[in-house]
Tab-separated table of C-alpha atoms in Angstrom:
chain	number	residue	atom	x	y	z
A	1	MET	CA	-3.388	-6.407	20.341
A	2	LYS	CA	-4.610	-3.392	18.311
A	3	ASN	CA	-4.421	0.034	19.888
A	4	ASN	CA	-7.501	2.199	20.314
A	5	ASN	CA	-6.866	4.200	17.173
A	6	GLU	CA	-6.776	1.133	15.026
A	7	LEU	CA	-9.993	-0.286	16.623
A	8	HIS	CA	-11.949	2.876	16.002
A	9	TYR	CA	-10.555	3.791	12.547
A	10	LYS	CA	-12.763	3.305	9.558
A	11	PHE	CA	-11.586	4.310	6.070
A	12	ASP	CA	-14.122	6.431	4.173
A	13	ILE	CA	-13.280	5.612	0.594
A	14	SER	CA	-15.878	7.996	-0.908
A	15	GLN	CA	-14.424	10.903	1.080
A	16	PHE	CA	-10.911	9.833	0.070
A	17	TYR	CA	-11.848	10.025	-3.659
A	18	SER	CA	-13.565	13.426	-3.140
A	19	ASP	CA	-10.449	14.884	-1.438
A	20	PHE	CA	-8.225	13.412	-4.062
A	21	LEU	CA	-10.133	15.152	-6.835
A	22	LYS	CA	-9.625	18.492	-5.066
A	23	SER	CA	-5.914	18.020	-4.717
A	24	PRO	CA	-3.419	19.862	-7.008
A	25	LYS	CA	-2.833	18.341	-10.476
A	26	ILE	CA	0.763	17.038	-10.699
A	27	PHE	CA	0.850	14.534	-13.588
A	28	LYS	CA	0.335	15.561	-17.136
A	29	ASN	CA	1.202	12.098	-18.599
A	30	ARG	CA	2.363	9.622	-15.866
A	31	ASP	CA	2.930	6.951	-18.505
A	32	ALA	CA	6.066	8.846	-19.534
A	33	LEU	CA	7.733	7.574	-16.343
A	34	ASN	CA	6.974	3.901	-17.274
A	35	PRO	CA	10.195	2.123	-18.274
A	36	ILE	CA	8.389	0.739	-21.380
A	37	TYR	CA	7.439	4.259	-22.652
A	38	ILE	CA	9.623	5.136	-25.696
A	39	PRO	CA	10.053	8.873	-26.114
A	40	ASN	CA	11.076	10.645	-29.324
A	41	ASN	CA	14.573	11.053	-27.932
A	42	LEU	CA	16.902	8.687	-26.034
A	43	PRO	CA	19.634	10.710	-24.458
A	44	HIS	CA	23.224	9.264	-24.337
A	45	ARG	CA	22.441	6.269	-26.529
A	46	ASP	CA	23.409	7.810	-29.923
A	47	VAL	CA	26.336	5.320	-30.334
A	48	GLN	CA	24.067	2.222	-29.792
A	49	ILE	CA	21.252	3.695	-31.890
A	50	ARG	CA	23.602	4.332	-34.757
A	51	ARG	CA	25.094	0.784	-34.562
A	52	ILE	CA	21.713	-0.891	-34.708
A	53	ALA	CA	20.658	1.509	-37.438
A	54	GLU	CA	23.659	0.498	-39.436
A	55	ILE	CA	22.945	-3.106	-38.975
A	56	THR	CA	19.312	-2.952	-39.956
A	57	ALA	CA	19.525	-0.283	-42.678
A	58	CYS	CA	20.233	-2.852	-45.480
A	59	LEU	CA	16.662	-3.954	-45.115
A	60	LEU	CA	15.614	-0.669	-46.908
A	61	LYS	CA	17.532	-1.982	-50.027
A	62	ASP	CA	16.124	-5.507	-49.932
A	63	GLY	CA	19.014	-6.788	-47.794
A	64	VAL	CA	18.887	-9.126	-44.745
A	65	PRO	CA	20.592	-7.855	-41.563
A	66	PHE	CA	22.779	-10.063	-39.357
A	67	ASN	CA	21.719	-11.390	-35.972
A	68	PHE	CA	23.100	-9.333	-33.108
A	69	LEU	CA	23.494	-9.307	-29.301
A	70	CYS	CA	23.058	-6.441	-26.813
A	71	TYR	CA	24.902	-6.530	-23.507
A	72	GLY	CA	24.463	-4.326	-20.492
A	73	LYS	CA	23.251	-4.287	-16.899
A	74	THR	CA	19.593	-3.776	-16.034
A	75	GLY	CA	18.258	-0.343	-16.841
A	76	THR	CA	20.936	0.668	-19.461
A	77	GLY	CA	18.386	1.101	-22.280
A	78	LYS	CA	18.893	-2.070	-24.313
A	79	ALA	CA	15.258	-2.925	-24.987
A	80	SER	CA	14.340	0.787	-25.264
A	81	VAL	CA	16.921	1.418	-27.960
A	82	ILE	CA	15.735	-1.622	-29.989
A	83	ARG	CA	12.109	-0.498	-29.762
A	84	PHE	CA	13.187	3.117	-30.689
A	85	VAL	CA	15.098	1.890	-33.798
A	86	SER	CA	12.258	-0.503	-34.743
A	87	ARG	CA	9.790	2.392	-34.711
A	88	LYS	CA	12.025	4.582	-36.822
A	89	LEU	CA	12.752	1.793	-39.293
A	90	ASP	CA	9.016	1.088	-39.660
A	91	GLU	CA	8.344	4.811	-40.269
A	92	LYS	CA	10.975	4.862	-43.011
A	93	CYS	CA	9.495	1.727	-44.649
A	94	ASN	CA	6.117	3.295	-44.704
A	95	GLU	CA	7.589	6.537	-46.212
A	96	ILE	CA	9.208	4.705	-49.113
A	97	GLN	CA	6.285	2.226	-49.442
A	98	ARG	CA	8.352	-0.844	-48.648
A	99	ASN	CA	7.121	-3.836	-46.610
A	100	ARG	CA	7.909	-3.131	-43.003
A	101	PRO	CA	9.648	-5.849	-40.894
A	102	TRP	CA	7.984	-7.712	-38.112
A	103	TRP	CA	9.191	-7.385	-34.583
A	104	ILE	CA	8.325	-10.177	-32.047
A	105	TYR	CA	9.371	-9.576	-28.478
A	106	ASN	CA	9.851	-12.480	-26.071
A	107	ASN	CA	10.864	-11.890	-22.466
A	108	CYS	CA	12.689	-15.017	-21.408
A	109	GLN	CA	11.901	-14.305	-17.766
A	110	GLN	CA	8.313	-15.315	-18.489
A	111	VAL	CA	8.528	-17.296	-21.729
A	112	ASN	CA	11.529	-19.593	-21.550
A	113	THR	CA	10.660	-23.092	-22.822
A	114	PRO	CA	11.029	-24.057	-26.477
A	115	TYR	CA	7.292	-24.835	-26.808
A	116	ARG	CA	6.181	-21.512	-25.337
A	117	ILE	CA	8.690	-19.494	-27.366
A	118	LEU	CA	7.397	-21.091	-30.646
A	119	ALA	CA	3.804	-20.576	-29.467
A	120	ASN	CA	4.462	-16.905	-28.613
A	121	ILE	CA	5.983	-16.341	-32.143
A	122	PHE	CA	3.026	-18.041	-33.768
A	123	ASN	CA	0.383	-16.365	-31.691
A	124	THR	CA	1.883	-12.904	-32.313
A	125	LEU	CA	1.695	-13.431	-36.087
A	126	SER	CA	-1.598	-15.191	-36.196
A	127	ILE	CA	-4.991	-13.410	-35.986
A	128	GLU	CA	-7.309	-16.414	-36.071
A	129	GLU	CA	-5.562	-19.654	-35.045
A	130	LYS	CA	-3.766	-19.723	-31.635
A	131	ILE	CA	-1.340	-22.350	-30.335
A	132	PRO	CA	-2.484	-23.736	-27.002
A	133	PRO	CA	-0.174	-23.438	-23.926
A	134	THR	CA	0.662	-27.189	-24.193
A	135	GLY	CA	-0.172	-30.238	-26.210
A	136	LEU	CA	1.170	-30.020	-29.751
A	137	PRO	CA	4.264	-31.850	-31.013
A	138	LYS	CA	7.170	-29.603	-31.773
A	139	ASP	CA	7.419	-30.604	-35.486
A	140	ILE	CA	3.752	-29.637	-36.042
A	141	ILE	CA	4.281	-26.207	-34.453
A	142	PHE	CA	7.346	-25.680	-36.632
A	143	GLN	CA	5.486	-26.514	-39.750
A	144	LYS	CA	2.568	-24.215	-38.815
A	145	LEU	CA	4.995	-21.456	-37.958
A	146	LEU	CA	6.934	-21.802	-41.264
A	147	ASN	CA	3.749	-21.504	-43.255
A	148	LEU	CA	2.650	-18.530	-41.226
A	149	LEU	CA	5.958	-16.687	-41.541
A	150	ASP	CA	5.788	-16.910	-45.278
A	151	ASP	CA	2.119	-16.006	-45.469
A	152	VAL	CA	2.140	-13.064	-43.012
A	153	VAL	CA	5.702	-11.592	-43.158
A	154	GLY	CA	6.097	-12.416	-46.883
A	155	ASN	CA	9.071	-10.835	-48.559
A	156	SER	CA	10.430	-9.104	-45.572
A	157	VAL	CA	12.224	-9.810	-42.335
A	158	CYS	CA	10.927	-11.066	-39.000
A	159	PHE	CA	13.105	-9.889	-36.010
A	160	ILE	CA	12.702	-12.197	-32.978
A	161	VAL	CA	13.849	-10.245	-29.936
A	162	LEU	CA	14.881	-12.479	-26.977
A	163	ASP	CA	15.115	-10.328	-23.900
A	164	GLU	CA	17.134	-11.833	-21.030
A	165	ILE	CA	18.277	-14.559	-23.391
A	166	ASP	CA	20.728	-15.849	-20.763
A	167	ILE	CA	17.789	-17.248	-18.770
A	168	LEU	CA	16.734	-19.266	-21.818
A	169	ILE	CA	20.168	-20.827	-22.139
A	170	LYS	CA	20.074	-22.096	-18.472
A	171	LYS	CA	16.809	-23.982	-19.291
A	172	LYS	CA	16.494	-27.451	-20.698
A	173	GLY	CA	16.378	-27.223	-24.447
A	174	GLY	CA	17.564	-23.606	-24.504
A	175	ASN	CA	20.462	-24.209	-26.814
A	176	GLU	CA	18.387	-26.418	-28.992
A	177	ILE	CA	15.624	-23.878	-29.627
A	178	LEU	CA	18.184	-21.095	-30.303
A	179	TYR	CA	19.856	-23.402	-32.829
A	180	ASP	CA	16.512	-24.086	-34.562
A	181	LEU	CA	15.593	-20.408	-34.678
A	182	THR	CA	18.958	-19.456	-36.160
A	183	ARG	CA	18.492	-22.146	-38.834
A	184	LEU	CA	14.885	-21.374	-39.794
A	185	ASN	CA	15.996	-19.902	-43.146
A	186	GLU	CA	18.280	-22.670	-44.167
A	187	LYS	CA	17.337	-25.873	-42.373
A	188	TYR	CA	13.569	-25.361	-42.556
A	189	GLN	CA	13.692	-23.669	-45.969
A	190	LEU	CA	11.471	-20.632	-45.629
A	191	LYS	CA	10.435	-19.610	-49.092
A	192	LYS	CA	9.977	-15.787	-48.705
A	193	CYS	CA	10.343	-14.600	-45.140
A	194	ARG	CA	13.776	-14.186	-43.493
A	195	VAL	CA	14.209	-14.534	-39.669
A	196	ARG	CA	16.836	-12.695	-37.634
A	197	LEU	CA	17.471	-12.980	-33.863
A	198	ILE	CA	18.245	-10.145	-31.514
A	199	GLY	CA	19.493	-11.246	-28.106
A	200	ILE	CA	19.495	-9.038	-24.975
A	201	SER	CA	21.566	-10.123	-22.009
A	202	ASN	CA	22.760	-8.716	-18.644
A	203	ILE	CA	25.769	-11.018	-18.756
A	204	LEU	CA	28.761	-9.838	-20.821
A	205	LYS	CA	30.197	-13.404	-21.190
A	206	PHE	CA	26.790	-14.788	-22.337
A	207	LYS	CA	28.250	-16.375	-25.514
A	208	SER	CA	30.510	-18.609	-23.405
A	209	PHE	CA	27.287	-20.498	-22.386
A	210	LEU	CA	26.321	-21.261	-25.920
A	211	ASP	CA	26.717	-24.632	-27.669
A	212	PRO	CA	29.402	-24.405	-30.376
A	213	ARG	CA	26.755	-25.152	-33.066
A	214	VAL	CA	24.540	-22.256	-31.812
A	215	LEU	CA	27.565	-19.923	-31.635
A	216	SER	CA	28.445	-20.693	-35.215
A	217	SER	CA	24.901	-20.250	-36.441
A	218	PHE	CA	24.179	-17.097	-34.507
A	219	GLY	CA	27.172	-15.185	-35.825
A	220	GLY	CA	26.284	-11.470	-36.062
A	221	GLU	CA	27.480	-8.448	-34.186
A	222	GLU	CA	27.689	-7.420	-30.494
A	223	LEU	CA	26.844	-4.056	-28.803
A	224	VAL	CA	27.687	-3.020	-25.243
A	225	PHE	CA	25.469	-0.680	-23.276
A	226	PRO	CA	27.441	1.012	-20.476
A	227	ALA	CA	25.707	2.026	-17.199
A	228	TYR	CA	24.538	5.572	-16.968
A	229	ASN	CA	26.259	8.023	-14.626
A	230	ALA	CA	24.441	10.607	-12.487
A	231	GLU	CA	24.705	13.402	-15.095
A	232	GLU	CA	23.292	11.238	-17.871
A	233	LEU	CA	20.447	10.039	-15.590
A	234	THR	CA	19.664	13.667	-14.782
A	235	ASP	CA	19.335	14.425	-18.561
A	236	ILE	CA	17.003	11.433	-19.006
A	237	LEU	CA	14.830	12.295	-16.064
A	238	GLN	CA	14.678	16.038	-17.118
A	239	GLU	CA	13.287	15.111	-20.528
A	240	ARG	CA	10.809	12.598	-19.084
A	241	ALA	CA	9.681	15.008	-16.354
A	242	GLU	CA	8.769	17.624	-18.917
A	243	ILE	CA	6.412	15.151	-20.543
A	244	ALA	CA	5.107	13.569	-17.352
A	245	PHE	CA	4.495	16.586	-15.090
A	246	PHE	CA	2.882	19.991	-15.399
A	247	LYS	CA	5.164	22.939	-15.384
A	248	ASN	CA	6.913	24.022	-12.155
A	249	VAL	CA	5.633	20.963	-10.294
A	250	VAL	CA	9.050	19.307	-9.796
A	251	SER	CA	11.461	21.026	-7.315
A	252	GLU	CA	14.841	21.913	-8.725
A	253	GLU	CA	16.751	19.515	-6.403
A	254	THR	CA	14.412	16.530	-6.984
A	255	ILE	CA	15.654	15.206	-10.366
A	256	PRO	CA	19.432	15.390	-9.537
A	257	LEU	CA	18.600	13.594	-6.250
A	258	CYS	CA	16.768	10.740	-8.087
A	259	ALA	CA	19.662	10.544	-10.513
A	260	ALA	CA	22.317	10.396	-7.817
A	261	LEU	CA	20.476	7.706	-5.827
A	262	ALA	CA	20.026	5.584	-9.012
A	263	ALA	CA	23.619	6.085	-10.096
A	264	LYS	CA	24.719	4.505	-6.799
A	265	GLU	CA	22.661	1.436	-7.798
A	266	HIS	CA	24.663	0.626	-11.019
A	267	GLY	CA	23.305	3.502	-13.117
A	268	ASP	CA	19.854	1.970	-13.529
A	269	ALA	CA	17.606	4.325	-15.444
A	270	ARG	CA	14.674	2.107	-14.737
A	271	ASN	CA	15.207	2.612	-11.029
A	272	ALA	CA	15.586	6.379	-11.542
A	273	LEU	CA	12.313	6.582	-13.388
A	274	GLN	CA	10.628	4.509	-10.728
A	275	LEU	CA	11.930	6.767	-7.935
A	276	LEU	CA	10.652	9.905	-9.713
A	277	ARG	CA	7.278	8.333	-10.511
A	278	LYS	CA	6.752	7.154	-6.944
A	279	ALA	CA	7.803	10.499	-5.528
A	280	GLY	CA	5.235	12.210	-7.775
A	281	GLU	CA	2.558	9.777	-6.548
A	282	LEU	CA	3.394	10.360	-2.896
A	283	ALA	CA	3.182	14.158	-3.370
A	284	GLU	CA	-0.150	13.725	-5.207
A	285	ARG	CA	-1.585	11.549	-2.384
A	286	ASN	CA	-0.387	14.153	0.181
A	287	HIS	CA	-2.174	16.987	-1.726
A	288	ASN	CA	1.118	18.694	-2.286
A	289	LYS	CA	1.813	21.056	-5.130
A	290	LYS	CA	5.522	20.178	-5.408
A	291	VAL	CA	7.393	16.973	-5.897
A	292	SER	CA	10.127	17.768	-3.414
A	293	PRO	CA	13.243	15.821	-2.213
A	294	LYS	CA	11.390	14.624	0.824
A	295	PHE	CA	9.065	12.591	-1.358
A	296	VAL	CA	12.053	11.103	-3.140
A	297	TYR	CA	13.470	9.823	0.181
A	298	LYS	CA	10.021	8.462	1.109
A	299	SER	CA	9.890	6.874	-2.398
A	300	GLN	CA	13.233	5.210	-1.931
A	301	LYS	CA	12.245	3.830	1.494
A	302	SER	CA	8.957	2.523	0.027
A	303	LEU	CA	10.634	0.800	-2.876
A	304	GLU	CA	13.328	-0.738	-0.715
A	305	GLN	CA	10.845	-1.985	1.861
A	306	ASP	CA	11.330	-5.690	2.561
A	307	ASN	CA	7.943	-7.178	1.857
A	308	THR	CA	9.113	-10.596	2.965
A	309	GLU	CA	9.788	-9.301	6.501
A	310	GLN	CA	6.347	-7.629	6.645
A	311	PHE	CA	4.696	-10.790	5.473
A	312	ILE	CA	6.479	-12.978	8.094
A	313	LYS	CA	5.571	-10.505	10.848
A	314	SER	CA	1.863	-10.926	9.881
A	315	LEU	CA	1.996	-14.741	10.108
A	316	PRO	CA	0.576	-16.677	13.120
A	317	LYS	CA	3.179	-17.335	15.867
A	318	GLN	CA	3.125	-21.126	15.174
A	319	ILE	CA	4.176	-20.643	11.513
A	320	GLN	CA	6.781	-18.141	12.578
A	321	LEU	CA	8.250	-20.777	14.925
A	322	VAL	CA	8.318	-23.340	12.118
A	323	LEU	CA	10.104	-20.949	9.764
A	324	CYS	CA	12.552	-19.927	12.536
A	325	SER	CA	13.345	-23.621	13.226
A	326	ILE	CA	14.012	-24.302	9.528
A	327	PHE	CA	16.277	-21.287	9.292
A	328	LEU	CA	18.313	-22.187	12.355
A	329	ILE	CA	18.766	-25.820	11.329
A	330	ALA	CA	19.688	-24.818	7.785
A	331	LYS	CA	22.164	-22.231	9.172
A	332	HIS	CA	23.938	-24.426	11.621
A	333	LEU	CA	23.568	-27.795	9.848
A	334	PRO	CA	23.683	-26.892	6.108
A	335	ASN	CA	24.185	-30.518	4.960
A	336	LEU	CA	21.318	-31.918	7.001
A	337	LYS	CA	18.237	-33.109	5.043
A	338	ILE	CA	15.585	-31.534	7.229
A	339	ILE	CA	12.593	-33.662	8.166
A	340	THR	CA	9.429	-32.877	10.109
A	341	GLY	CA	10.862	-34.469	13.256
A	342	ASP	CA	13.852	-32.079	13.338
A	343	ILE	CA	11.525	-29.061	13.143
A	344	TYR	CA	9.219	-30.513	15.802
A	345	ASP	CA	12.142	-31.191	18.181
A	346	SER	CA	13.664	-27.721	17.737
A	347	ASN	CA	10.224	-26.176	18.421
A	348	HIS	CA	10.029	-27.972	21.751
A	349	ILE	CA	13.449	-26.878	23.064
A	350	HIS	CA	12.798	-24.888	26.231
A	351	SER	CA	12.291	-21.222	25.343
A	352	GLY	CA	15.107	-20.060	27.624
A	353	ARG	CA	17.731	-22.204	25.898
A	354	ASN	CA	19.650	-21.344	22.768
A	355	PHE	CA	19.106	-23.645	19.738
A	356	LEU	CA	22.801	-24.616	19.756
A	357	HIS	CA	22.376	-26.029	23.232
A	358	GLY	CA	19.386	-28.143	22.208
A	359	SER	CA	19.197	-31.729	20.935
A	360	LEU	CA	21.248	-30.967	17.794
A	361	HIS	CA	24.129	-29.262	19.624
A	362	SER	CA	26.371	-32.291	19.467
A	363	THR	CA	26.354	-32.314	15.715
A	364	VAL	CA	27.400	-28.640	15.220
A	365	PRO	CA	31.199	-28.288	14.651
A	366	GLY	CA	33.184	-26.327	17.154
């Protein structure tokens, strides 16, 4: 039953927009708080930047770098460092008038089947022809891709970046496609282009999941990205805040607070940026001139809100009962293959009786 305030409330969207336009300006460039934004400086990642620069620098003298793997927990700057180095390497190639390398990014969270990975590589390189989502034999895609690599990349290197590569290995055909990609130069005899793989993983022991053939073909080097501590996160947020917000908008205590909260969650810079961005948006929506700590706490609460719980609360009572029955049966009888009749019977147990005292009580141990 809705209360009187809910029944008589009507949202005036035109007035909302008018009021919003009159509110203080907080953001100068809110994209700077997006995790995929790559600034001109990446604090506390000089060691990793140098290592990748050392691996890839031979390209400037017609060399071909090794494959390499980057390890580290979520939000430790793995993908950001690779994109940062790729941008700087491209700039140097343009400066000395050398063919720049190609960088093809593949997030294995979304693209994790051999067919889709090959299609993604081809479609990134090709302007006119596109590989359909399904339907072509693997050998035909390979031949098309080989021709395209030589034609488009030419006498340069194509880096294939496989983010969350550990997810790919768990999929059917994961080891096989990795083996094929590592052998593009030799087995499939590329004439001009050279392909190199860059793997990004959250699992330090990722290589133990690889087939011995893949492990041998992959070779290369390994880099570890440690988690950020609170002081390092503060430095990162401070630099981003100077780009993202107008001057004197962020309270002095706000950034250290965001950093401290994120440091407690495994030193995740992505989470720290998300907290600060959300806090800024909440201050903006409340027509506040300052991004103060109170908005950080509200931001944290909003980001940690359990949407599943809210969704279940909004369901009709009958569906809630079905879900409750399934949960209770699975909890107390984990080995039972639940059928419709079990759910129906548990739903019809008298409301005053506990589930364990119902028709399935005799099968529960103890």
